[in-house]
PDB file of C-alpha atoms and ligand atoms in Angstrom:
ATOM      1  CA  MET A   1      -0.222   0.045   0.422  1.00 38.00           C
ATOM      2  CA  ARG A   2       2.374   2.509  -1.051  1.00 44.00           C
ATOM      3  CA  THR A   3       0.154   5.024  -2.144  1.00 39.00           C
ATOM      4  CA  SER A   4       0.834   8.584  -3.090  1.00 38.00           C
ATOM      5  CA  LYS A   5      -2.143   9.941  -2.083  1.00 41.00           C
ATOM      6  CA  ILE A   6      -3.445   9.167   1.311  1.00 43.00           C
ATOM      7  CA  LYS A   7      -6.707  10.647   2.529  1.00 43.00           C
ATOM      8  CA  ALA A   8      -6.908  11.184   5.982  1.00 42.00           C
ATOM      9  CA  GLN A   9      -9.778  10.183   8.121  1.00 41.00           C
ATOM     10  CA  LYS A  10      -9.876  11.966  11.542  1.00 42.00           C
ATOM     11  CA  GLN A  11      -9.122   9.276  14.226  1.00 39.00           C
ATOM     12  CA  LYS A  12     -12.497   8.693  16.624  1.00 40.00           C
ATOM     13  CA  LYS A  13      -9.931   7.724  19.487  1.00 44.00           C
ATOM     14  CA  PRO A  14      -6.448   9.571  18.963  1.00 48.00           C
ATOM     15  CA  GLY A  15      -3.372   7.367  18.439  1.00 71.00           C
ATOM     16  CA  MET A  16      -4.893   4.081  18.015  1.00 74.00           C
ATOM     17  CA  GLU A  17      -3.677   2.096  14.946  1.00 77.00           C
ATOM     18  CA  SER A  18      -6.827   0.152  14.834  1.00 73.00           C
ATOM     19  CA  LYS A  19      -9.047   3.194  13.410  1.00 73.00           C
ATOM     20  CA  MET A  20      -6.689   4.482  10.968  1.00 87.00           C
ATOM     21  CA  VAL A  21      -7.762   4.742   7.293  1.00 85.00           C
ATOM     22  CA  PRO A  22      -6.220   3.311   5.163  1.00 88.00           C
ATOM     23  CA  LYS A  23      -4.349   0.955   7.477  1.00 91.00           C
ATOM     24  CA  PRO A  24      -0.400   1.075   7.349  1.00 96.00           C
ATOM     25  CA  GLU A  25       1.744  -1.602   6.088  1.00 97.00           C
ATOM     26  CA  TYR A  26       3.630  -3.230   8.702  1.00 97.00           C
ATOM     27  CA  ILE A  27       5.785  -5.759   6.705  1.00 98.00           C
ATOM     28  CA  ARG A  28       6.007  -5.862   2.798  1.00 98.00           C
ATOM     29  CA  LYS A  29       4.451  -9.026   1.055  1.00 97.00           C
ATOM     30  CA  GLY A  30       7.094 -11.284   0.240  1.00 96.00           C
ATOM     31  CA  TYR A  31       9.798  -9.984   2.987  1.00 98.00           C
ATOM     32  CA  LYS A  32      12.443 -12.854   3.147  1.00 98.00           C
ATOM     33  CA  SER A  33      13.634 -13.607   6.834  1.00 98.00           C
ATOM     34  CA  SER A  34      16.860 -15.637   6.967  1.00 98.00           C
ATOM     35  CA  GLY A  35      17.095 -16.347  11.367  1.00 98.00           C
ATOM     36  CA  LYS A  36      19.309 -12.751  11.455  1.00 98.00           C
ATOM     37  CA  LEU A  37      17.937 -12.549  14.918  1.00 98.00           C
ATOM     38  CA  LEU A  38      17.293 -16.130  16.237  1.00 98.00           C
ATOM     39  CA  ASN A  39      16.806 -16.518  19.504  1.00 98.00           C
ATOM     40  CA  LYS A  40      17.537 -12.877  20.670  1.00 98.00           C
ATOM     41  CA  ILE A  41      15.366 -10.715  22.929  1.00 98.00           C
ATOM     42  CA  ALA A  42      14.225  -7.891  22.095  1.00 99.00           C
ATOM     43  CA  LEU A  43      12.786  -4.961  23.828  1.00 99.00           C
ATOM     44  CA  ILE A  44      11.038  -2.386  21.775  1.00 99.00           C
ATOM     45  CA  THR A  45       9.070   0.560  23.086  1.00 98.00           C
ATOM     46  CA  GLY A  46       5.942   2.100  21.483  1.00 98.00           C
ATOM     47  CA  GLY A  47       6.155  -1.487  20.077  1.00 98.00           C
ATOM     48  CA  ASP A  48       2.223  -1.590  19.438  1.00 97.00           C
ATOM     49  CA  SER A  49       1.776   0.722  16.793  1.00 97.00           C
ATOM     50  CA  GLY A  50       3.174   2.337  13.863  1.00 97.00           C
ATOM     51  CA  ILE A  51       7.151   2.049  13.235  1.00 98.00           C
ATOM     52  CA  GLY A  52       7.583  -0.090  16.953  1.00 98.00           C
ATOM     53  CA  ARG A  53       4.998  -2.602  15.342  1.00 98.00           C
ATOM     54  CA  SER A  54       6.876  -2.989  12.084  1.00 98.00           C
ATOM     55  CA  VAL A  55      10.360  -3.636  14.180  1.00 99.00           C
ATOM     56  CA  ALA A  56       8.323  -5.730  16.288  1.00 98.00           C
ATOM     57  CA  LEU A  57       7.063  -7.707  13.569  1.00 98.00           C
ATOM     58  CA  HIS A  58      10.792  -7.817  11.086  1.00 98.00           C
ATOM     59  CA  TYR A  59      12.221  -8.709  14.649  1.00 99.00           C
ATOM     60  CA  ALA A  60       9.669 -11.787  14.941  1.00 98.00           C
ATOM     61  CA  TYR A  61       9.948 -12.798  11.100  1.00 98.00           C
ATOM     62  CA  GLU A  62      14.348 -12.813  12.085  1.00 99.00           C
ATOM     63  CA  GLY A  63      13.771 -15.102  14.968  1.00 98.00           C
ATOM     64  CA  ALA A  64      13.792 -12.706  17.909  1.00 99.00           C
ATOM     65  CA  HIS A  65      11.640 -12.757  20.819  1.00 98.00           C
ATOM     66  CA  VAL A  66      10.149  -9.319  21.958  1.00 98.00           C
ATOM     67  CA  ALA A  67       8.998  -7.621  24.907  1.00 99.00           C
ATOM     68  CA  ILE A  68       7.126  -4.385  24.066  1.00 98.00           C
ATOM     69  CA  VAL A  69       6.111  -1.171  26.071  1.00 98.00           C
ATOM     70  CA  TYR A  70       3.200   0.819  25.650  1.00 98.00           C
ATOM     71  CA  LEU A  71       1.128   3.650  27.088  1.00 98.00           C
ATOM     72  CA  SER A  72      -2.473   2.506  26.784  1.00 96.00           C
ATOM     73  CA  GLU A  73      -3.106   1.181  23.610  1.00 95.00           C
ATOM     74  CA  LYS A  74      -4.745  -2.014  24.680  1.00 96.00           C
ATOM     75  CA  LYS A  75      -6.074  -3.281  21.388  1.00 96.00           C
ATOM     76  CA  ASP A  76      -2.918  -2.171  19.430  1.00 96.00           C
ATOM     77  CA  ALA A  77      -0.569  -4.277  21.462  1.00 98.00           C
ATOM     78  CA  LYS A  78      -2.962  -7.573  21.217  1.00 98.00           C
ATOM     79  CA  GLU A  79      -3.146  -7.443  17.677  1.00 97.00           C
ATOM     80  CA  THR A  80       0.519  -6.932  17.720  1.00 98.00           C
ATOM     81  CA  LYS A  81       1.406  -9.884  19.758  1.00 98.00           C
ATOM     82  CA  GLU A  82      -1.015 -12.002  17.455  1.00 98.00           C
ATOM     83  CA  LEU A  83       1.187 -11.011  14.820  1.00 98.00           C
ATOM     84  CA  ILE A  84       4.388 -12.510  16.835  1.00 98.00           C
ATOM     85  CA  GLU A  85       3.121 -15.372  18.343  1.00 98.00           C
ATOM     86  CA  ALA A  86       1.891 -15.987  14.460  1.00 98.00           C
ATOM     87  CA  GLN A  87       5.427 -16.302  13.589  1.00 98.00           C
ATOM     88  CA  ASN A  88       5.899 -19.252  16.640  1.00 98.00           C
ATOM     89  CA  ARG A  89       7.780 -16.280  18.644  1.00 98.00           C
ATOM     90  CA  LYS A  90       7.138 -14.917  22.252  1.00 98.00           C
ATOM     91  CA  CYS A  91       5.575 -11.715  22.917  1.00 98.00           C
ATOM     92  CA  LEU A  92       5.604 -10.068  26.194  1.00 99.00           C
ATOM     93  CA  LEU A  93       3.372  -6.989  26.738  1.00 98.00           C
ATOM     94  CA  ILE A  94       4.408  -4.224  29.430  1.00 98.00           C
ATOM     95  CA  LYS A  95       1.634  -1.401  29.587  1.00 98.00           C
ATOM     96  CA  GLY A  96       2.840   1.602  31.688  1.00 98.00           C
ATOM     97  CA  ASP A  97       4.115   5.188  31.457  1.00 98.00           C
ATOM     98  CA  LEU A  98       8.239   5.624  30.557  1.00 98.00           C
ATOM     99  CA  SER A  99       8.655   9.012  31.707  1.00 98.00           C
ATOM    100  CA  ASP A 100       8.201   6.836  35.370  1.00 98.00           C
ATOM    101  CA  GLU A 101      11.751   6.215  36.021  1.00 98.00           C
ATOM    102  CA  LYS A 102      10.355   2.994  38.504  1.00 98.00           C
ATOM    103  CA  PHE A 103       8.434   2.004  35.920  1.00 98.00           C
ATOM    104  CA  CYS A 104      11.482   1.446  33.222  1.00 98.00           C
ATOM    105  CA  LYS A 105      13.298  -0.065  35.668  1.00 98.00           C
ATOM    106  CA  LYS A 106      10.090  -2.856  35.957  1.00 98.00           C
ATOM    107  CA  CYS A 107      10.558  -3.026  31.955  1.00 98.00           C
ATOM    108  CA  ILE A 108      13.909  -4.196  32.257  1.00 98.00           C
ATOM    109  CA  ASP A 109      13.136  -6.776  35.116  1.00 98.00           C
ATOM    110  CA  ALA A 110      10.072  -8.153  33.521  1.00 98.00           C
ATOM    111  CA  THR A 111      11.895  -8.796  30.322  1.00 98.00           C
ATOM    112  CA  LEU A 112      14.710 -10.569  31.904  1.00 98.00           C
ATOM    113  CA  LYS A 113      12.244 -12.545  34.398  1.00 98.00           C
ATOM    114  CA  GLU A 114      10.398 -13.693  31.073  1.00 98.00           C
ATOM    115  CA  PHE A 115      13.062 -14.247  28.612  1.00 98.00           C
ATOM    116  CA  GLY A 116      16.514 -14.302  31.010  1.00 98.00           C
ATOM    117  CA  GLY A 117      18.145 -11.836  29.340  1.00 98.00           C
ATOM    118  CA  ILE A 118      17.864  -8.642  26.899  1.00 98.00           C
ATOM    119  CA  ASN A 119      20.459  -8.271  23.288  1.00 98.00           C
ATOM    120  CA  ILE A 120      18.374  -5.577  21.502  1.00 99.00           C
ATOM    121  CA  VAL A 121      16.645  -2.596  23.021  1.00 98.00           C
ATOM    122  CA  VAL A 122      14.697  -0.536  20.575  1.00 99.00           C
ATOM    123  CA  ASN A 123      14.052   3.143  22.028  1.00 99.00           C
ATOM    124  CA  ASN A 124      11.108   3.860  20.514  1.00 98.00           C
ATOM    125  CA  ALA A 125       8.573   5.406  22.180  1.00 98.00           C
ATOM    126  CA  GLY A 126       7.663   9.028  21.143  1.00 98.00           C
ATOM    127  CA  THR A 127       5.118  12.259  21.446  1.00 97.00           C
ATOM    128  CA  HIS A 128       4.872  15.397  19.822  1.00 95.00           C
ATOM    129  CA  PHE A 129       2.538  18.335  19.909  1.00 94.00           C
ATOM    130  CA  SER A 130       2.335  20.368  17.120  1.00 93.00           C
ATOM    131  CA  GLU A 131       2.307  24.544  17.167  1.00 95.00           C
ATOM    132  CA  ARG A 132       3.534  26.733  14.998  1.00 96.00           C
ATOM    133  CA  ASP A 133       3.389  29.738  17.881  1.00 97.00           C
ATOM    134  CA  ALA A 134       6.235  29.021  20.405  1.00 97.00           C
ATOM    135  CA  THR A 135       4.794  31.322  22.625  1.00 98.00           C
ATOM    136  CA  LYS A 136       1.904  28.995  22.757  1.00 98.00           C
ATOM    137  CA  ILE A 137       3.842  26.094  23.789  1.00 97.00           C
ATOM    138  CA  THR A 138       2.579  24.819  27.172  1.00 97.00           C
ATOM    139  CA  THR A 139       4.676  24.074  29.908  1.00 98.00           C
ATOM    140  CA  GLU A 140       3.023  21.181  30.591  1.00 97.00           C
ATOM    141  CA  HIS A 141       3.548  19.998  26.613  1.00 97.00           C
ATOM    142  CA  LEU A 142       7.212  20.833  26.722  1.00 98.00           C
ATOM    143  CA  LYS A 143       7.645  18.822  29.729  1.00 98.00           C
ATOM    144  CA  LYS A 144       5.693  15.875  28.422  1.00 98.00           C
ATOM    145  CA  THR A 145       7.478  15.633  25.269  1.00 98.00           C
ATOM    146  CA  PHE A 146      10.920  15.833  26.858  1.00 98.00           C
ATOM    147  CA  GLU A 147       9.763  13.477  29.575  1.00 98.00           C
ATOM    148  CA  THR A 148       8.376  11.261  26.901  1.00 98.00           C
ATOM    149  CA  ASN A 149      11.139  11.221  24.492  1.00 98.00           C
ATOM    150  CA  ILE A 150      14.422  11.323  25.695  1.00 98.00           C
ATOM    151  CA  TYR A 151      14.510  10.697  29.547  1.00 98.00           C
ATOM    152  CA  PRO A 152      13.342   7.185  29.382  1.00 98.00           C
ATOM    153  CA  MET A 153      16.629   6.591  26.932  1.00 98.00           C
ATOM    154  CA  PHE A 154      18.477   7.572  30.626  1.00 98.00           C
ATOM    155  CA  TYR A 155      16.198   5.285  32.731  1.00 98.00           C
ATOM    156  CA  LEU A 156      16.161   2.168  30.928  1.00 98.00           C
ATOM    157  CA  LEU A 157      19.859   2.508  30.078  1.00 98.00           C
ATOM    158  CA  LYS A 158      20.814   2.479  33.958  1.00 98.00           C
ATOM    159  CA  ALA A 159      18.566  -0.461  34.477  1.00 98.00           C
ATOM    160  CA  LEU A 160      19.638  -2.187  31.433  1.00 97.00           C
ATOM    161  CA  LEU A 161      23.386  -1.897  31.306  1.00 98.00           C
ATOM    162  CA  PRO A 162      24.456  -4.414  33.832  1.00 97.00           C
ATOM    163  CA  TYR A 163      22.492  -7.045  31.622  1.00 98.00           C
ATOM    164  CA  LEU A 164      24.240  -5.894  28.111  1.00 98.00           C
ATOM    165  CA  SER A 165      26.934  -7.686  26.673  1.00 98.00           C
ATOM    166  CA  LYS A 166      29.256  -8.172  23.695  1.00 98.00           C
ATOM    167  CA  GLY A 167      27.422  -8.357  20.613  1.00 98.00           C
ATOM    168  CA  ASP A 168      24.335  -6.914  21.967  1.00 98.00           C
ATOM    169  CA  CYS A 169      23.219  -3.151  20.965  1.00 98.00           C
ATOM    170  CA  ILE A 170      20.723  -0.243  21.398  1.00 99.00           C
ATOM    171  CA  ILE A 171      18.808   1.334  18.620  1.00 99.00           C
ATOM    172  CA  ASN A 172      17.269   4.841  19.001  1.00 99.00           C
ATOM    173  CA  THR A 173      14.381   6.223  17.334  1.00 99.00           C
ATOM    174  CA  SER A 174      15.586   9.997  15.915  1.00 98.00           C
ATOM    175  CA  SER A 175      13.751  11.533  12.969  1.00 98.00           C
ATOM    176  CA  VAL A 176      14.570  14.081  10.126  1.00 98.00           C
ATOM    177  CA  THR A 177      13.039  17.109  12.567  1.00 98.00           C
ATOM    178  CA  ALA A 178      16.358  16.264  14.357  1.00 98.00           C
ATOM    179  CA  TYR A 179      18.295  17.271  11.320  1.00 98.00           C
ATOM    180  CA  ARG A 180      16.354  20.162   8.921  1.00 96.00           C
ATOM    181  CA  GLY A 181      14.487  21.229  11.956  1.00 97.00           C
ATOM    182  CA  SER A 182      10.661  21.994  12.237  1.00 96.00           C
ATOM    183  CA  ASP A 183       8.829  25.037  12.332  1.00 96.00           C
ATOM    184  CA  HIS A 184       5.756  23.425  14.187  1.00 95.00           C
ATOM    185  CA  LEU A 185       7.414  20.721  16.385  1.00 97.00           C
ATOM    186  CA  LEU A 186       9.954  23.316  18.186  1.00 98.00           C
ATOM    187  CA  ASP A 187      10.122  21.140  21.044  1.00 98.00           C
ATOM    188  CA  TYR A 188       9.748  17.669  19.521  1.00 98.00           C
ATOM    189  CA  SER A 189      12.474  18.137  16.940  1.00 98.00           C
ATOM    190  CA  SER A 190      14.846  19.466  20.286  1.00 98.00           C
ATOM    191  CA  THR A 191      13.916  15.900  21.780  1.00 98.00           C
ATOM    192  CA  LYS A 192      15.258  14.384  18.499  1.00 98.00           C
ATOM    193  CA  GLY A 193      18.301  16.285  18.155  1.00 98.00           C
ATOM    194  CA  ALA A 194      19.252  15.161  21.822  1.00 98.00           C
ATOM    195  CA  ILE A 195      18.176  11.627  20.867  1.00 98.00           C
ATOM    196  CA  SER A 196      20.867  11.775  18.144  1.00 98.00           C
ATOM    197  CA  THR A 197      23.268  13.143  20.015  1.00 98.00           C
ATOM    198  CA  PHE A 198      22.815  10.593  23.188  1.00 98.00           C
ATOM    199  CA  THR A 199      23.329   8.171  20.455  1.00 98.00           C
ATOM    200  CA  LYS A 200      26.453   9.365  19.799  1.00 98.00           C
ATOM    201  CA  SER A 201      27.637  10.034  23.080  1.00 98.00           C
ATOM    202  CA  LEU A 202      26.812   6.501  24.297  1.00 98.00           C
ATOM    203  CA  SER A 203      28.056   4.779  21.404  1.00 99.00           C
ATOM    204  CA  THR A 204      31.601   6.168  22.407  1.00 98.00           C
ATOM    205  CA  MET A 205      30.847   4.968  25.767  1.00 98.00           C
ATOM    206  CA  LEU A 206      29.832   1.422  25.002  1.00 98.00           C
ATOM    207  CA  ALA A 207      31.740   0.541  22.491  1.00 98.00           C
ATOM    208  CA  LYS A 208      35.295  -0.841  23.731  1.00 98.00           C
ATOM    209  CA  LYS A 209      32.562  -3.321  25.352  1.00 98.00           C
ATOM    210  CA  GLY A 210      31.445  -4.380  22.189  1.00 98.00           C
ATOM    211  CA  ILE A 211      27.969  -3.156  22.692  1.00 98.00           C
ATOM    212  CA  ARG A 212      26.977  -1.346  19.803  1.00 99.00           C
ATOM    213  CA  VAL A 213      24.288   1.859  19.704  1.00 99.00           C
ATOM    214  CA  ASN A 214      22.891   3.515  16.737  1.00 99.00           C
ATOM    215  CA  GLY A 215      19.437   5.376  15.127  1.00 98.00           C
ATOM    216  CA  VAL A 216      17.294   5.658  12.674  1.00 98.00           C
ATOM    217  CA  ALA A 217      15.847   9.290  11.585  1.00 98.00           C
ATOM    218  CA  PRO A 218      12.581   8.615   9.916  1.00 98.00           C
ATOM    219  CA  GLY A 219      11.146  11.167   8.050  1.00 98.00           C
ATOM    220  CA  PRO A 220       7.174  11.147   7.515  1.00 97.00           C
ATOM    221  CA  ILE A 221       5.736   7.475   7.894  1.00 97.00           C
ATOM    222  CA  TRP A 222       1.964   6.404   8.064  1.00 96.00           C
ATOM    223  CA  THR A 223       1.509   6.107  11.749  1.00 95.00           C
ATOM    224  CA  PRO A 224      -1.163   6.950  14.736  1.00 93.00           C
ATOM    225  CA  LEU A 225       0.956   9.333  15.910  1.00 93.00           C
ATOM    226  CA  VAL A 226       0.945  11.586  12.869  1.00 91.00           C
ATOM    227  CA  VAL A 227      -2.645  10.579  12.150  1.00 89.00           C
ATOM    228  CA  SER A 228      -3.401  11.480  15.988  1.00 86.00           C
ATOM    229  CA  SER A 229      -1.219  15.107  16.045  1.00 82.00           C
ATOM    230  CA  PHE A 230      -1.375  17.025  12.729  1.00 80.00           C
ATOM    231  CA  ASP A 231      -4.186  18.636  11.033  1.00 77.00           C
ATOM    232  CA  LYS A 232      -3.587  18.479   7.548  1.00 80.00           C
ATOM    233  CA  LEU A 233      -2.662  15.168   6.442  1.00 86.00           C
ATOM    234  CA  ASP A 234      -3.760  15.398   2.579  1.00 87.00           C
ATOM    235  CA  ASP A 235       0.089  16.484   1.984  1.00 91.00           C
ATOM    236  CA  PHE A 236       1.829  14.364   4.367  1.00 93.00           C
ATOM    237  CA  GLY A 237       5.272  13.470   2.825  1.00 95.00           C
ATOM    238  CA  LYS A 238       4.589  14.852  -0.296  1.00 95.00           C
ATOM    239  CA  ASN A 239       7.050  17.431  -0.558  1.00 95.00           C
ATOM    240  CA  THR A 240       9.818  14.455   0.051  1.00 97.00           C
ATOM    241  CA  PRO A 241      12.126  13.644  -3.055  1.00 98.00           C
ATOM    242  CA  LEU A 242      10.301  10.379  -3.344  1.00 98.00           C
ATOM    243  CA  GLY A 243       7.049  12.267  -3.521  1.00 98.00           C
ATOM    244  CA  ARG A 244       5.001  10.324  -0.423  1.00 97.00           C
ATOM    245  CA  PRO A 245       4.714   9.090   2.692  1.00 96.00           C
ATOM    246  CA  GLY A 246       6.553   5.848   3.797  1.00 98.00           C
ATOM    247  CA  GLN A 247       5.216   3.086   5.589  1.00 98.00           C
ATOM    248  CA  PRO A 248       6.444   1.710   8.574  1.00 98.00           C
ATOM    249  CA  SER A 249       7.132  -1.601   6.362  1.00 98.00           C
ATOM    250  CA  GLU A 250       9.868   0.385   4.514  1.00 98.00           C
ATOM    251  CA  VAL A 251      11.427   1.652   8.083  1.00 98.00           C
ATOM    252  CA  GLY A 252      11.433  -2.004   9.825  1.00 98.00           C
ATOM    253  CA  PRO A 253      14.293  -3.284   7.736  1.00 98.00           C
ATOM    254  CA  ALA A 254      16.487  -0.651   8.911  1.00 99.00           C
ATOM    255  CA  TYR A 255      16.324  -1.740  12.662  1.00 99.00           C
ATOM    256  CA  VAL A 256      16.827  -5.528  11.464  1.00 99.00           C
ATOM    257  CA  PHE A 257      19.948  -4.217   9.574  1.00 99.00           C
ATOM    258  CA  LEU A 258      21.303  -2.343  12.928  1.00 99.00           C
ATOM    259  CA  ALA A 259      20.401  -5.137  15.255  1.00 99.00           C
ATOM    260  CA  SER A 260      22.036  -7.806  13.089  1.00 98.00           C
ATOM    261  CA  GLN A 261      25.953  -8.974  12.428  1.00 98.00           C
ATOM    262  CA  ASP A 262      25.371  -7.062   9.071  1.00 98.00           C
ATOM    263  CA  SER A 263      25.948  -4.038  10.523  1.00 98.00           C
ATOM    264  CA  SER A 264      28.813  -5.080  13.082  1.00 98.00           C
ATOM    265  CA  TYR A 265      31.322  -2.491  12.148  1.00 98.00           C
ATOM    266  CA  ILE A 266      28.764   0.187  12.356  1.00 98.00           C
ATOM    267  CA  THR A 267      27.914   2.103  15.748  1.00 98.00           C
ATOM    268  CA  GLY A 268      27.351   6.029  16.657  1.00 98.00           C
ATOM    269  CA  GLN A 269      25.325   6.327  13.010  1.00 98.00           C
ATOM    270  CA  VAL A 270      21.958   7.056  12.319  1.00 98.00           C
ATOM    271  CA  ILE A 271      20.329   6.014   8.932  1.00 98.00           C
ATOM    272  CA  HIS A 272      17.989   7.976   7.334  1.00 98.00           C
ATOM    273  CA  VAL A 273      14.705   6.700   6.210  1.00 98.00           C
ATOM    274  CA  ASN A 274      13.380   9.851   4.842  1.00 98.00           C
ATOM    275  CA  GLY A 275      12.247   9.455   1.250  1.00 98.00           C
ATOM    276  CA  GLY A 276      15.550  10.946   0.004  1.00 98.00           C
ATOM    277  CA  GLU A 277      15.564  14.199   1.874  1.00 97.00           C
ATOM    278  CA  ILE A 278      19.541  14.914   1.793  1.00 96.00           C
ATOM    279  CA  VAL A 279      20.327  16.178   5.702  1.00 95.00           C
ATOM    280  CA  GLY A 280      23.975  16.278   7.346  1.00 82.00           C
ATOM    281  CA  SER A 281      24.976  13.483   9.846  1.00 66.00           C
TER     282      SER A 281
HETATM  283  P1  LIG B   1       2.716   5.439  17.388  1.00 67.06           P
HETATM  284  O1  LIG B   1       1.885   6.044  18.056  1.00 67.06           O
HETATM  285  O2  LIG B   1       2.675   4.370  16.469  1.00 67.06           O
HETATM  286  O3  LIG B   1       3.957   4.946  18.277  1.00 67.06           O
HETATM  287  C1  LIG B   1       4.615   5.573  19.432  1.00 67.06           C
HETATM  288  C2  LIG B   1       3.927   4.744  20.585  1.00 67.06           C
HETATM  289  O4  LIG B   1       5.174   5.221  21.566  1.00 67.06           O
HETATM  290  C3  LIG B   1       2.828   4.693  20.688  1.00 67.06           C
HETATM  291  O5  LIG B   1       1.990   3.910  20.420  1.00 67.06           O
HETATM  292  C4  LIG B   1       2.479   4.990  22.733  1.00 67.06           C
HETATM  293  O6  LIG B   1       2.155   3.687  23.350  1.00 67.06           O
HETATM  294  C5  LIG B   1       3.925   4.937  23.106  1.00 67.06           C
HETATM  295  N1  LIG B   1       4.152   6.097  24.028  1.00 67.06           N
HETATM  296  C6  LIG B   1       3.873   7.295  23.849  1.00 67.06           C
HETATM  297  N2  LIG B   1       4.129   8.089  25.062  1.00 67.06           N
HETATM  298  C7  LIG B   1       4.724   6.731  26.017  1.00 67.06           C
HETATM  299  C8  LIG B   1       4.969   6.688  27.538  1.00 67.06           C
HETATM  300  N3  LIG B   1       4.773   7.864  28.156  1.00 67.06           N
HETATM  301  N4  LIG B   1       4.991   5.483  27.775  1.00 67.06           N
HETATM  302  C9  LIG B   1       5.305   4.347  27.347  1.00 67.06           C
HETATM  303  N5  LIG B   1       4.875   4.533  25.896  1.00 67.06           N
HETATM  304  C10 LIG B   1       4.520   5.445  25.300  1.00 67.06           C
HETATM  305  O7  LIG B   1       3.488   6.244  16.162  1.00 67.06           O
HETATM  306  P2  LIG B   1       5.024   6.087  15.540  1.00 67.06           P
HETATM  307  O8  LIG B   1       5.109   7.390  14.341  1.00 67.06           O
HETATM  308  O9  LIG B   1       5.344   4.700  14.737  1.00 67.06           O
HETATM  309  O10 LIG B   1       6.525   6.769  16.438  1.00 67.06           O
HETATM  310  C11 LIG B   1       6.945   5.778  16.914  1.00 67.06           C
HETATM  311  C12 LIG B   1       8.219   6.890  17.062  1.00 67.06           C
HETATM  312  O11 LIG B   1       8.887   7.222  15.735  1.00 67.06           O
HETATM  313  C13 LIG B   1       8.438   8.027  17.828  1.00 67.06           C
HETATM  314  O12 LIG B   1       9.973   8.180  18.316  1.00 67.06           O
HETATM  315  C14 LIG B   1       8.392   8.988  16.536  1.00 67.06           C
HETATM  316  O13 LIG B   1       8.848  10.466  17.512  1.00 67.06           O
HETATM  317  C15 LIG B   1       9.219   8.762  15.606  1.00 67.06           C
HETATM  318  N6  LIG B   1       8.992   9.406  14.359  1.00 67.06           N
HETATM  319  C16 LIG B   1       8.106   9.261  13.791  1.00 67.06           C
HETATM  320  C17 LIG B   1       7.372   9.777  12.436  1.00 67.06           C
HETATM  321  C18 LIG B   1       6.425   9.484  11.595  1.00 67.06           C
HETATM  322  O14 LIG B   1       6.880  10.129  10.611  1.00 67.06           O
HETATM  323  N7  LIG B   1       5.726   8.560  11.960  1.00 67.06           N
HETATM  324  C19 LIG B   1       9.048  10.244  11.699  1.00 67.06           C
HETATM  325  C20 LIG B   1      10.166  10.349  12.603  1.00 67.06           C
HETATM  326  C21 LIG B   1      10.019  10.141  13.653  1.00 67.06           C
HETATM  327 MG1  LIG B   2       0.418   3.154  19.570  1.00 67.06          MG
END
């Protein structure tokens, strides 16, 4: 479903994948897996829907068991779990708010308890509030954006680090807005800049241990996050060189590459899955 024209329909319930029209594509038809992540354990935040669901599904196809953290979208999370289990892989669902440090620790503990280890962490949960007038960015939204998008990366890392070893990896979801800026997502794009820099700094910190840290910076991707928070969607993604928004199915494979041995000599880098927009690194 790589339509160049996506007719957006306002969601009845914001943030719900199950209500999206048209439905996003999570994995392309005929995707050929090859056991690249066989029996690895992956923890994916925001794995219930959108890009995170695509990553979870690709990882399951590649043989990994998956723990998914989500805020409140029970129906989406359940559907993702079913998709993973259909691949004969296990899926642990963890519901809660990642801006709470104690909950982040719980996510790591629950994953260790269920699977006995963690090999791949995908920091992907995120939120944004579109606002063109900087004076109208409320302190509440500003804090929520930073507390959701960047703080949990530190919280999870602190709880996680003792259990990571050589060959394991962390992958962070940044955004094209970190590289080209945004006239309506001032606070969000700032958190994404922080995430890209966090990725570089952490990679240098963990390189000696053989733990790799990389990022993915998506452009406009058809997910619940955009549908629930942007007013104007008919032109979404049209100004990219490829002239259309991307599907989650076109982002997931970058996370497979970064989690697998295929990228064993890559750390501290960000892959730009953005429809062809040329940005600096
Ligand atoms: P999405 O709505 O499907 O995923 C975001 C998920 O984050 C939600 O499902 C929710 O469960 C989770 N989440 C939000 N706040 C949370 C909290 N406090 N605690 C726990 N979980 C929380 O949308 P998506 O577009 O797939 O977003 C995934 C990531 O991709 C985000 O980091 C987003 O910034 C990034 N991104 C998206 C686009 C795009 O165009 N869709 C572009 C660039 C970057
Ligand atoms: Mg969701």
